[in-house]
XYZ file of C-alpha atoms in Angstrom:
334
model
C 201.815 210.583 267.493
C 203.111 207.136 268.454
C 200.156 204.802 268.796
C 200.035 202.596 271.884
C 197.623 199.843 272.755
C 197.346 200.374 276.497
C 194.465 201.855 278.450
C 196.624 204.729 279.702
C 197.142 205.936 276.121
C 193.393 205.791 275.456
C 192.730 207.857 278.576
C 195.398 210.333 277.492
C 193.660 210.782 274.138
C 190.366 211.301 275.963
C 191.882 214.072 278.061
C 193.206 215.796 274.920
C 189.952 215.356 273.004
C 188.082 218.644 272.492
C 184.858 216.677 271.980
C 185.095 214.551 275.124
C 182.594 216.773 276.935
C 179.839 215.555 274.609
C 179.927 212.136 276.245
C 177.949 213.692 279.071
C 175.288 214.783 276.577
C 174.015 211.206 276.127
C 172.462 208.523 278.292
C 174.709 205.451 278.241
C 173.085 202.084 279.057
C 174.392 200.446 282.215
C 175.118 196.878 283.220
C 173.217 195.292 286.102
C 176.087 196.254 288.426
C 175.599 199.918 287.527
C 178.706 200.346 285.363
C 178.374 201.942 281.955
C 178.401 199.673 278.941
C 180.817 200.124 276.060
C 178.178 200.988 273.466
C 179.186 199.899 269.964
C 175.676 199.718 268.483
C 175.330 203.268 267.166
C 175.196 201.767 263.675
C 171.840 200.266 264.688
C 170.424 202.745 267.207
C 172.115 205.884 268.438
C 172.030 206.810 272.109
C 169.456 209.222 273.495
C 170.673 212.785 273.974
C 169.932 213.956 277.500
C 168.175 217.048 276.166
C 165.659 215.067 274.102
C 163.165 214.725 276.956
C 163.112 218.488 277.603
C 162.612 219.175 273.899
C 159.730 216.692 273.778
C 158.139 218.068 276.931
C 158.116 221.545 275.401
C 155.950 220.315 272.512
C 153.741 218.178 274.749
C 153.143 221.202 277.007
C 152.366 223.416 274.004
C 149.979 220.791 272.622
C 148.202 220.592 275.997
C 148.064 224.385 276.351
C 147.298 225.431 272.787
C 145.727 222.517 270.963
C 145.524 223.244 267.242
C 146.863 226.765 267.771
C 150.247 225.181 268.404
C 150.701 225.051 264.642
C 151.168 228.815 264.755
C 151.765 229.826 268.374
C 153.856 227.061 269.957
C 157.311 228.070 271.135
C 158.464 226.309 267.964
C 155.426 226.574 265.648
C 154.544 223.220 264.104
C 153.583 224.445 260.645
C 157.173 225.165 259.565
C 158.793 222.836 262.111
C 160.623 220.666 259.590
C 162.419 223.774 258.346
C 164.201 224.061 261.709
C 166.064 220.875 260.812
C 167.084 221.828 257.300
C 170.289 223.828 257.673
C 172.024 221.445 260.076
C 170.894 218.397 258.113
C 172.239 219.943 254.909
C 175.567 220.613 256.604
C 175.838 217.050 257.923
C 175.235 215.463 254.506
C 177.045 218.098 252.447
C 174.129 219.596 250.546
C 172.382 222.883 249.909
C 169.403 223.638 252.113
C 166.845 223.353 249.317
C 168.246 219.928 248.392
C 167.259 218.190 251.648
C 164.138 217.471 253.618
C 163.312 215.340 256.651
C 160.259 213.196 255.884
C 158.824 209.676 256.044
C 161.193 206.770 256.673
C 164.128 205.461 254.688
C 162.586 202.776 252.479
C 159.480 204.874 251.900
C 161.718 207.674 250.664
C 163.647 205.231 248.506
C 160.434 204.161 246.810
C 159.395 207.789 246.283
C 162.753 208.559 244.729
C 162.564 205.562 242.413
C 159.145 206.706 241.223
C 160.963 209.777 239.924
C 164.384 208.439 239.026
C 163.773 204.876 237.859
C 161.981 205.244 234.553
C 162.684 202.090 232.507
C 162.251 202.691 228.819
C 163.205 200.735 225.723
C 166.393 198.792 226.352
C 167.308 200.860 229.440
C 165.484 198.900 232.152
C 168.039 197.553 234.642
C 169.190 198.636 238.100
C 172.668 198.081 239.543
C 173.063 197.508 243.279
C 176.089 196.393 245.260
C 176.401 192.797 246.415
C 175.473 192.528 250.100
C 173.181 195.528 249.798
C 171.015 196.000 252.864
C 168.051 193.617 252.431
C 165.447 196.403 252.531
C 167.212 198.106 249.619
C 167.145 194.882 247.647
C 163.460 194.326 248.431
C 162.589 197.882 247.408
C 164.602 197.825 244.199
C 163.361 194.373 243.187
C 159.758 195.388 243.798
C 160.166 198.507 241.651
C 161.547 196.376 238.823
C 158.601 193.990 239.192
C 156.134 196.894 239.366
C 157.273 197.981 235.925
C 156.665 194.479 234.596
C 160.228 193.137 234.531
C 161.864 190.084 236.066
C 164.189 191.186 238.859
C 166.306 188.065 238.296
C 167.313 189.550 234.944
C 166.960 193.290 235.527
C 168.638 193.604 238.927
C 172.407 193.565 238.382
C 174.869 193.019 241.240
C 178.187 194.828 241.463
C 180.191 192.056 243.091
C 183.668 191.690 244.618
C 186.279 189.680 242.797
C 186.892 186.073 243.798
C 188.657 185.953 247.149
C 187.864 189.602 247.928
C 185.143 191.103 250.091
C 184.611 194.588 248.685
C 183.761 195.545 245.095
C 186.209 197.612 243.052
C 185.230 200.790 241.246
C 186.987 199.636 238.073
C 184.705 196.601 237.975
C 181.687 198.910 238.096
C 183.189 200.833 235.184
C 183.640 197.579 233.286
C 180.051 196.581 234.038
C 178.825 199.886 232.645
C 180.973 199.566 229.539
C 179.449 196.154 228.898
C 175.822 196.892 229.807
C 175.635 200.681 230.159
C 172.956 201.175 227.524
C 170.645 198.877 229.492
C 171.149 200.505 232.915
C 168.434 202.919 234.051
C 169.599 203.406 237.648
C 172.588 202.783 239.898
C 171.472 202.598 243.532
C 174.072 201.595 246.115
C 174.654 202.116 249.802
C 177.077 204.979 250.394
C 178.600 202.934 253.218
C 177.971 199.215 252.939
C 176.304 198.037 256.133
C 178.031 194.643 255.988
C 181.657 195.544 255.225
C 181.882 199.218 256.158
C 183.211 200.090 252.702
C 182.748 203.824 252.004
C 182.241 204.195 248.273
C 183.541 207.050 246.137
C 180.162 208.667 245.528
C 181.415 211.314 243.123
C 183.170 208.712 240.981
C 180.129 206.434 240.908
C 177.837 209.319 239.956
C 180.239 210.431 237.238
C 180.587 207.055 235.541
C 176.877 206.345 235.971
C 175.858 209.594 234.321
C 178.394 209.077 231.549
C 176.620 205.806 230.788
C 173.227 207.534 230.723
C 171.960 206.191 234.052
C 170.469 207.937 237.054
C 172.414 207.546 240.319
C 171.139 207.376 243.890
C 172.566 206.399 247.268
C 171.223 204.872 250.454
C 173.116 206.811 253.110
C 171.717 205.041 256.174
C 175.220 204.178 257.363
C 176.748 207.376 256.038
C 174.624 210.251 257.348
C 176.184 211.582 260.532
C 179.123 209.210 260.081
C 181.208 210.206 257.031
C 181.648 213.160 254.682
C 178.987 212.413 252.080
C 179.261 215.732 250.194
C 176.054 214.866 248.373
C 175.805 218.052 246.337
C 179.353 217.813 245.059
C 178.943 214.099 244.379
C 176.472 214.963 241.635
C 174.109 212.158 242.676
C 170.537 212.555 241.513
C 169.109 211.572 244.894
C 169.961 210.073 248.261
C 167.995 208.784 251.244
C 168.921 207.998 254.845
C 167.550 207.265 258.286
C 168.256 209.352 261.382
C 168.003 206.817 264.201
C 171.543 205.484 263.798
C 174.394 207.992 263.926
C 171.965 210.899 264.161
C 170.484 209.672 267.443
C 166.826 210.484 266.800
C 165.173 207.477 268.434
C 163.836 204.096 267.265
C 161.981 204.230 263.955
C 162.384 207.984 263.627
C 161.979 209.895 260.379
C 164.355 209.654 257.446
C 165.973 212.213 255.203
C 165.965 212.812 251.485
C 168.287 214.623 249.075
C 167.379 215.695 245.554
C 170.115 217.438 243.589
C 169.250 221.021 242.715
C 169.328 220.351 238.965
C 166.054 218.459 239.542
C 164.599 221.078 241.894
C 162.073 222.391 239.395
C 162.006 219.577 236.845
C 158.361 219.186 235.824
C 159.238 216.258 233.567
C 159.994 214.016 236.530
C 157.024 211.898 237.620
C 156.380 211.795 241.351
C 153.840 210.662 243.895
C 152.357 213.793 245.439
C 150.693 214.957 248.639
C 149.559 218.256 250.057
C 152.674 218.978 252.115
C 154.728 219.103 248.944
C 152.424 221.772 247.486
C 153.291 225.490 247.270
C 153.240 226.763 250.862
C 151.525 230.002 249.887
C 148.470 228.228 248.451
C 148.552 224.905 250.317
C 145.468 225.673 252.406
C 143.424 226.984 249.515
C 142.848 223.315 248.644
C 143.357 223.860 244.936
C 142.782 221.062 242.453
C 146.136 221.369 240.693
C 149.386 220.360 242.385
C 152.154 222.944 242.407
C 155.328 221.426 243.893
C 157.606 223.353 246.227
C 160.990 224.076 244.694
C 163.588 221.516 245.755
C 163.415 218.406 247.895
C 160.436 219.723 249.893
C 158.312 219.193 246.794
C 158.477 215.425 247.377
C 156.774 215.661 250.784
C 153.424 213.933 251.180
C 151.869 214.496 254.601
C 152.266 216.992 257.399
C 155.172 215.764 259.535
C 155.049 214.050 262.944
C 156.319 216.785 265.226
C 157.290 214.576 268.167
C 159.662 212.579 265.984
C 161.123 215.762 264.528
C 161.683 217.108 268.029
C 163.989 214.172 268.797
C 165.895 214.804 265.560
C 166.284 218.471 266.498
C 167.632 217.552 269.934
C 170.398 215.539 268.281
C 171.081 217.965 265.441
C 171.647 220.734 267.947
C 174.511 218.663 269.371
C 175.905 218.141 265.866
C 175.837 221.889 265.361
C 177.649 222.508 268.645
C 180.316 219.879 267.986
C 180.785 220.652 264.283
C 180.622 217.775 261.840
C 184.144 218.418 260.572
C 185.443 217.904 264.123
C 183.422 214.712 264.516
C 184.816 213.277 261.308
C 188.388 214.155 262.287
C 187.873 212.295 265.563
C 186.389 209.351 263.710
C 189.458 209.096 261.496
C 191.745 209.383 264.510
C 189.845 206.561 266.237
């Protein structure tokens, strides 16, 4: 293909694009003169799928008609509703089904993961983040360091670009770990940096982090639904993300969480617990002892907000129809 800069070439690519029909699946904001905007803000808030309203109305109608019985007898029963989202979510982020769960919001999930995977002990007390990390990540990580009684000015280490450059190099992270590896408890970086767009080599970072004895986690807010994360194959211990950006689930919608399967039944990991993470077979027996569900579901706290999950499902159904591999190929072509 010979690339051209004119509008005619862009229109030609549109005509040849097998995914072009999905444009009609979304509402596109319009200017005051009625023309459609060129929407380049999906990194902040994805557009609303046209089918979202119908999906929401189904649950509102079932709530009105059934009340509490909707948990069992709605068209899409609410008790296991989050499970409807699991397979497609796992496919989008490159994980096994039992490694992912939709719950809470991004920074809440990050804190829950750090309860389990940031366990400072002895000399190993520090956390590495990338320079220009999203501010909420920095706030969360710094507060976890402080919670454990350490000074974040000393125990929060930045992986920085070289002078005159704008993106950090993986070899500099390796050097940092060679110099301070025995003091690093956790590496927690954004899979795609929100400021530069740099897509990190997650598998490489996890490998060198584990070799140094550290846990490794990723904030995938700008990666989920956007790039091939391949979280299972990366070997990361955990990952978190939001769904309101590239996954088009609406403002402030629920986030997602990945826990690698090697931790699926690890009773040695501390965690904050709630009843929705308890064994589904005995959850309503209100037992005194907590028995976590195998996999990422075991980190759930409360019963999920169905109306938010409905909006996620409306978008995920489009992902399933389009195929994430096809979406990524188009992204690269663009």
